[in-house]
Structure formats: structure tokens, C-alpha cells
Coordinates of C-alpha atoms in Angstrom, one line a residue:
X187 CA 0.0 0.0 0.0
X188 CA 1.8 3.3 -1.3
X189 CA -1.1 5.6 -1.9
X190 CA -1.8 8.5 0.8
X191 CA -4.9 8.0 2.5
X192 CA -6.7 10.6 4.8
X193 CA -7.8 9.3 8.1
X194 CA -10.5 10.6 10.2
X195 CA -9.9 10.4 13.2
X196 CA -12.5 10.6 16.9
X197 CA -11.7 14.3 17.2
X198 CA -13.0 15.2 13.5
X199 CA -9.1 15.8 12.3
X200 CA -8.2 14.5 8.9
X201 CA -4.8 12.6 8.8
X202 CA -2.7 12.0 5.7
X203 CA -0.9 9.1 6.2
X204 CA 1.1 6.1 4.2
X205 CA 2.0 2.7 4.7
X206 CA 5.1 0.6 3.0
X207 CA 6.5 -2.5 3.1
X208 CA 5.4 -5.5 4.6
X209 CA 6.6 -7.0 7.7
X210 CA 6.5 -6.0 11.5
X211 CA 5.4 -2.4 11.7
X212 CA 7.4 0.7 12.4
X213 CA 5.4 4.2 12.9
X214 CA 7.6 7.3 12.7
X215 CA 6.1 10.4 13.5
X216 CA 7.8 14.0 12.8
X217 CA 8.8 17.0 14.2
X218 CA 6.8 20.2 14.7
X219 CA 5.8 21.3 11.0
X220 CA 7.2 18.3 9.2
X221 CA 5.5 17.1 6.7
X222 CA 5.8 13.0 6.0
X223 CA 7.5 13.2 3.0
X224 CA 10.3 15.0 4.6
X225 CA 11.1 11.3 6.1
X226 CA 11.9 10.4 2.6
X227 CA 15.2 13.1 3.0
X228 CA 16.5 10.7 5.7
X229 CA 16.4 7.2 3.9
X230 CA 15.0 5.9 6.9
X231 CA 12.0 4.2 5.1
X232 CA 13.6 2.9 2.2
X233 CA 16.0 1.3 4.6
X234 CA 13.1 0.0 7.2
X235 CA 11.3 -1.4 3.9
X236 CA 14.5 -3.5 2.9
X237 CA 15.1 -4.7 6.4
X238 CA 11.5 -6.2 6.0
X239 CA 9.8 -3.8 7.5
X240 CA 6.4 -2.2 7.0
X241 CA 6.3 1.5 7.4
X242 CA 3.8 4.3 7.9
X243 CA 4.5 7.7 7.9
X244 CA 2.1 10.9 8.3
X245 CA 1.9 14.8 8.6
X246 CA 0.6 15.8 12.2
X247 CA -2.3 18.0 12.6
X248 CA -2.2 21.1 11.0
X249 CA 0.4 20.2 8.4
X250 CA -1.0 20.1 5.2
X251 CA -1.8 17.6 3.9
X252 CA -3.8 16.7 7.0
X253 CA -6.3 19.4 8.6
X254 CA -6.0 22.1 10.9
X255 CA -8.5 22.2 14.1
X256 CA -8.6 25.4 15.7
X257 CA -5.8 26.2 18.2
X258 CA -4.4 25.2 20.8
X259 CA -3.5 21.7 20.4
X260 CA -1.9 19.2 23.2
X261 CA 0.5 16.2 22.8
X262 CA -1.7 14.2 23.9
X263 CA -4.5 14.7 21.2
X264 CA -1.6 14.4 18.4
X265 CA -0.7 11.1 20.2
X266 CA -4.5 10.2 20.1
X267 CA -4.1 10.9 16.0
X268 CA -1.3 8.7 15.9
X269 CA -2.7 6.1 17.6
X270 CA -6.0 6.7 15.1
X271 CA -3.5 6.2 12.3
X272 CA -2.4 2.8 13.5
X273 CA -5.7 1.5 13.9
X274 CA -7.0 2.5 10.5
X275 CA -4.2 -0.2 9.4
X276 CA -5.2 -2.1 11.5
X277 CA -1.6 -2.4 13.7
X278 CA -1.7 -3.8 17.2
X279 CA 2.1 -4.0 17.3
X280 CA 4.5 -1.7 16.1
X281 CA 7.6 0.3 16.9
X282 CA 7.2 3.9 17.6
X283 CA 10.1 6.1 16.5
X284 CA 9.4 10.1 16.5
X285 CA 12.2 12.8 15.6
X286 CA 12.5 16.2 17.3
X287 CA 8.6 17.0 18.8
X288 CA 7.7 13.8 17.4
X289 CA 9.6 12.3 20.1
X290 CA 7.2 13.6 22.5
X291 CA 3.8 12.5 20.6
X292 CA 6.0 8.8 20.7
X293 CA 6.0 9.5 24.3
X294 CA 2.3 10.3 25.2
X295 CA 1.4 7.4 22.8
X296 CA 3.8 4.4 24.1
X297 CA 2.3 5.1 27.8
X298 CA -1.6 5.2 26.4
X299 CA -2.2 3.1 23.1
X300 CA -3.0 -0.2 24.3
X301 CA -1.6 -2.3 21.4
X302 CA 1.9 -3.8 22.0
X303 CA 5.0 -1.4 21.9
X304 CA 7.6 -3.6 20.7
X305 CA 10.3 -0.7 21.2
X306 CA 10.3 3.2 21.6
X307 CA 13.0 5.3 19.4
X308 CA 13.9 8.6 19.9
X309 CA 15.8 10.5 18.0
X310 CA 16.9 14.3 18.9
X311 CA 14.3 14.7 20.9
X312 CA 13.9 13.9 24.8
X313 CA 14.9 16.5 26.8
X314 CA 14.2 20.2 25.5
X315 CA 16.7 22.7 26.6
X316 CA 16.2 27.0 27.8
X317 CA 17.1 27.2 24.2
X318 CA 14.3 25.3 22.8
X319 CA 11.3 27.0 25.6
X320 CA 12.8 30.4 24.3
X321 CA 12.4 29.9 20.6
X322 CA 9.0 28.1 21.7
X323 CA 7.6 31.4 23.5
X324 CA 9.3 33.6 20.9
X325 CA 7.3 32.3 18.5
X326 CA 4.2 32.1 20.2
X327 CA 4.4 35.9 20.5
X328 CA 5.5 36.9 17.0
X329 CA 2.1 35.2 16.3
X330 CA 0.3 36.7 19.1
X331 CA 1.4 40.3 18.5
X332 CA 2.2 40.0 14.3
X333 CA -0.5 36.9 13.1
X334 CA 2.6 35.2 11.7
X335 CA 6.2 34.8 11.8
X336 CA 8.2 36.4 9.5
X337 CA 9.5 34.5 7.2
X338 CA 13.4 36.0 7.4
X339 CA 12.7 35.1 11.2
X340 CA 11.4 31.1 10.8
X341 CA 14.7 30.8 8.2
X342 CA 17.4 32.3 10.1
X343 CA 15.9 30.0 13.1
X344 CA 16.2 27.1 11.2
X345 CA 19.9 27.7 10.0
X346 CA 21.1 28.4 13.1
X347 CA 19.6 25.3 14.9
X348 CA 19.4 22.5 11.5
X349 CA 22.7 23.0 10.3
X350 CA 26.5 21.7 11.3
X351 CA 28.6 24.2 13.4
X352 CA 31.4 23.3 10.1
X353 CA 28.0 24.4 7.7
X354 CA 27.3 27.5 9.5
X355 CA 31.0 28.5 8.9
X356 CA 30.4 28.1 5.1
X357 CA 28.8 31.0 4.1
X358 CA 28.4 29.7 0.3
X359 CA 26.6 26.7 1.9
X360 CA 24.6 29.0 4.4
X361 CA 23.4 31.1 1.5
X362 CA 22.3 28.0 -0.3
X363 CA 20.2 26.6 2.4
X364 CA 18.9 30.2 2.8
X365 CA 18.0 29.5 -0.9
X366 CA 16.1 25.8 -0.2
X367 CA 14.2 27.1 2.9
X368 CA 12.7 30.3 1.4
X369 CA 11.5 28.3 -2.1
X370 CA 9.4 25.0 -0.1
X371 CA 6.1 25.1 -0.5
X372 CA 3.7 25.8 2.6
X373 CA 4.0 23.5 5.2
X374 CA 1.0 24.8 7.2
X375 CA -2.6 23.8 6.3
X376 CA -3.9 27.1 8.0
X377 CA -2.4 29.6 10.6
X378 CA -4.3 27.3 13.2
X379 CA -1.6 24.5 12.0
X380 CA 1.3 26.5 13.7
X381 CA 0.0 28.0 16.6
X382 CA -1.6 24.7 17.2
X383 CA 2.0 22.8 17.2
X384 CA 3.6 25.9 19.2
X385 CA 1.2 25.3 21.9
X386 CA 1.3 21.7 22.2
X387 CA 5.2 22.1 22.5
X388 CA 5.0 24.5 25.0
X389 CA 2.4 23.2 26.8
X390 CA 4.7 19.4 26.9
X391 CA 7.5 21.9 27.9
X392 CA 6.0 23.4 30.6
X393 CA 4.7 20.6 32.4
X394 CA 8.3 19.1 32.7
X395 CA 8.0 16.8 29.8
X396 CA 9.1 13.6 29.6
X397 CA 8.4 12.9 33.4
X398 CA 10.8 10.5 35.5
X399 CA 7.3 8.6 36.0
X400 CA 6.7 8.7 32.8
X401 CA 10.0 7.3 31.3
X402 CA 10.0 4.7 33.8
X403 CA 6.9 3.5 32.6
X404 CA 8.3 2.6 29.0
X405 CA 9.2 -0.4 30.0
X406 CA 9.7 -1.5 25.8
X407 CA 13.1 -1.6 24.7
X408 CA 14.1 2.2 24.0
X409 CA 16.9 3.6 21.6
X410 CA 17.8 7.3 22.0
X411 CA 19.9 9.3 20.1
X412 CA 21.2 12.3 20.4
X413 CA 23.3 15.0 18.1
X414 CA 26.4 16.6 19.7
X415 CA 25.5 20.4 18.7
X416 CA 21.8 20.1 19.0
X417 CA 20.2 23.4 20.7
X418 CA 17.1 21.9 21.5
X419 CA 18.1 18.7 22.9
X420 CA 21.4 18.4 23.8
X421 CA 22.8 15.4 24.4
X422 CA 23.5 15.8 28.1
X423 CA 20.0 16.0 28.9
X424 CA 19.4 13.0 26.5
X425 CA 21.9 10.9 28.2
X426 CA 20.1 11.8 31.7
X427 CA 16.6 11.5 30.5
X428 CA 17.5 8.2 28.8
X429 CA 18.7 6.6 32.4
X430 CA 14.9 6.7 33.8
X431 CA 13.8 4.4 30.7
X432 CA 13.9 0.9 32.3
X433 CA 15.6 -0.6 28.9
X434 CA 17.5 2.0 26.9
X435 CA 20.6 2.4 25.1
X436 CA 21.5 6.1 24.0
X437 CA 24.1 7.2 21.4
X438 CA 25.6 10.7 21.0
X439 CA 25.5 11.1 17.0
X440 CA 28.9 13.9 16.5
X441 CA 29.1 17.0 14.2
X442 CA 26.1 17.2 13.6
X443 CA 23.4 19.5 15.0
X444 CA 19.6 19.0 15.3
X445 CA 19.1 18.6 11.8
X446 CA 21.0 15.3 12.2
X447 CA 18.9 13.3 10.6
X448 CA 18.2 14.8 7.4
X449 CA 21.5 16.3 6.7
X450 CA 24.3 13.9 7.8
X451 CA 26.1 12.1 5.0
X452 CA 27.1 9.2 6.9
X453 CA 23.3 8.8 7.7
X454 CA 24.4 7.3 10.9
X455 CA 21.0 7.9 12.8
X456 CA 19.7 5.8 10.1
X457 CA 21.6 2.9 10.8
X458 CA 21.1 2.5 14.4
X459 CA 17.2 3.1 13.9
X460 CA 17.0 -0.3 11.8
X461 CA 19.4 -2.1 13.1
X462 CA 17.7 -1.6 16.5
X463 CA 14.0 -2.2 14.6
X464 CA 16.0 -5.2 12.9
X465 CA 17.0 -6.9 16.7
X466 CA 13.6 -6.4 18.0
X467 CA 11.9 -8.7 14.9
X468 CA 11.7 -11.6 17.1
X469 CA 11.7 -9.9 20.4
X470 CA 7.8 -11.2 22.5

């Protein structure tokens, strides 16, 4: 099954997910504003799907392809989509892997789906830093006070946190990314799709999430990783987070920053992720 199909989930809220592959199922689930096919950039599908591997990928709320309730939104709702997304395939055991603030809606939805979680990955994305709540509430006032964030503010952001510290210092590679991220197409489905994200994050944030509690309860087997010059989630407070999950092994991923797993050419995050999936095909 390669064709997109839009879910409807018990809140109202359209998904747009896809499944490949056949074999034991993997669900990854993205960062704030990524859109599905973004996974594609990071071979990690392609490579799950030749390890034997089914996978399904899908755009969060308020991404487009998928629809945007009105604001605010909570982790726990998009963990609620997810898990709406797995049952529409009818998956009762799967893998959860998120990236970045998918991480999180992994989180919420290993402690609350009650099919089996054969193993929890999570990859730049399990302990937010001062750096990550600032951009977070920066944000959430440009949109407050302007209706939007500029769009020289969201790409300056992005450089400064997605790429290498050895990228940054290239300025002909710093101009060319500048290039990429102003030409995309819209990522958001309406403004709702933004704020909605923002406010799910900060609200996750805020409440001191991932809880000890709540790591401890992940009882699956658990692989984190972590970039060396990540801003968001630095690896320090990966490594510490990663001690209260019962069953975890972390790795520290260097050079690169939190746009890792898109933009490393070794693809190393890549590897781990199915060779982990790959030793947890016969696990109970």
C-alpha cells in the first residue's frame, strides 16, 4: 500500500498518512511542521522497507496535507491521531520512532495506546533545553502580537539550529540553504496548524515533559539518540533523560546538530534506527 490515504480520526481531524513495506510495523512520526514526505530526505524508510519492515508515515495536525482544528492543540491529542492512524491499518504492534517534537507524541502514545509497543525510538528529541522554551515562546508571541512569523525570522531560526557548526561556517553553503528554505512550498494547512503545534510544545515543555514517571513507565526496549550540537536537545539532557527508561541504550550522533537526521552524509542515525528495529523482529 503506497497511496496516501486521509484518516479521520475521533476528534474530527483529517490525517494524511502512508504505509510501505510488509513486515513488523514501524510508525515514525515527525517534528513540529514536518511534513511525512520529509522522512523520505533521511532514507529511513527505504531502509526499514528492505530490512523487512512495514512502514507508515504521516503529517501531524495542521500540516498540510492533514487538517487544521482550531488552536491550541496538546500532545496528547496528536498522540490520540497517531494512535487513530495505526488503527486504521489495523496495527496492534508496532515500533514507535518520532524525531524532534515527534519524540514527544511517541511518548504520550507508548504510555496510552493499548496495542503492543515492541520498542520506543527517539531521535533528537527527549529533553528540551532554555534554548528550545525560548524559541518556543518567541514564536508564540510573534504570532500573538504580528499573526505570523516572519519569514526571514522562521529561516534564520532554522539555519542556526538544523545545520552543522562546520556548515554554518560556510557562508556559500549557508546562502544555499537560505535558498532551499525560502522556495518550499507551505508546510502549514492554515495559521491554526502553527500556533496549534507551538502550543502543544510548550504546553509538553512546561509541564516538565518527559516525566521520571513517565520514562519509567516505558518499560519496551528504548533507543535514543542524540546530536552533539543540537540546541534543542542536547545530548547531556538525552543521556540523563535516557537513564529513567527501564531498557534503553543512547548514542551521542557527533558533528552534527539537530538537523542530524536529514543532513548527515554518513546517515548514521539511520543505521542504528533499523538495526535496533531489525533486533527487535523476534523480540515477544
Amino acid at each position: 500500500m503506497t497511496e496516501r490515504q486521509l484518516i479521520t480520526t475521533a476528534s474530527d481531524t483529517a490525517i494524511a498518512a502512508t504505509r510501505i513495506g510488509d513486515g513488523p510495523t514501524v510508525l515514525l512520526s515527525g517534528g513540529l511542521g514536518m511534513p511525512s514526505g520529509v522522512w523520505q530526505f533521511t532514507g529511513i524508510p527505504n531502509d526499514l522497507v528492505k530490512a523487512g519492515f512495514s512502514v507508515i508515515t504521516y503529517s501531524a495536525r495542521g500540516v498540510t496535507p492533514s487538517s487544521a482544528p482550531p488552536a491550541p492543540y496538546s500532545v496528547p491529542e496528536m498522540a490520540d491521531d497517531a494512535a487513530a492512524v495505526l488503527n486504521h491499518f489495523e496495527v496492534d504492534d508496532a515500533i514507535l520512532a518520532g524525531y524532534s517534537m515527534g519524540c514527544y507524541v511517541t511518548q504520550a502514545l507508548a504510555s496510552a495506546w493499548p496495542g503492543h509497543v515492541r520498542g520506543v525510538a527517539m531521535l533528537a528529541g527527549l529533553r528540551s533545553s532554555a534554548i528550545g522554551e525560548i524559541v518556543n515562546d518567541m514564536e508564540l508571541g510573534l504570532l500573538d502580537r504580528l499573526g505570523e512569523i516572519p519569514e526571514h525570522v522562521a529561516i534564520f531560526e532554522q539555519l542556526m539550529t538544523t545545520l552543522s557548526p562546520t556548515t554554518l561556517s560556510n557562508d556559500a553553503a549557508v546562502r544555499s540553504w537560505r535558498e532551499i528554505l525560502s522556495s518550499g512550498d507551505p508546510v502549514w494547512s492554515a495559521p491554526d496548524g502553527l500556533k496549534g503545534q507551538l502550543s502543544a510544545s510548550r504546553s509538553w515543555m512546561l509541564a516538565k515533559e518527559p516525566t521520571d514517571d513517565r520514562l519509567a513507565g516505558i518499560t519496551a526496549p528504548a533507543l535514543v539518540i542524540a546530536f552533539e550540537n543540537d540546541l534543542f536537545f542536547p545530548p547531556a539532557g538525552g543521556r540523563e533523560a535516557a537513564s529513567h527508561l527501564p531498557n534503553a541504550e543512547f548514542h551521542e550522533i557527533g558533528g552534527q546538530a539537530h538537523g542530524g537526521v536529514m543532513l548527515d552524509p554518513e546517515r548514521r542515525a539511520a543505521g542504528l534506527l533499523v538495526d535496533f528495529c531489525s533486533r527487535l523482529r523476534t523480540s515477544p
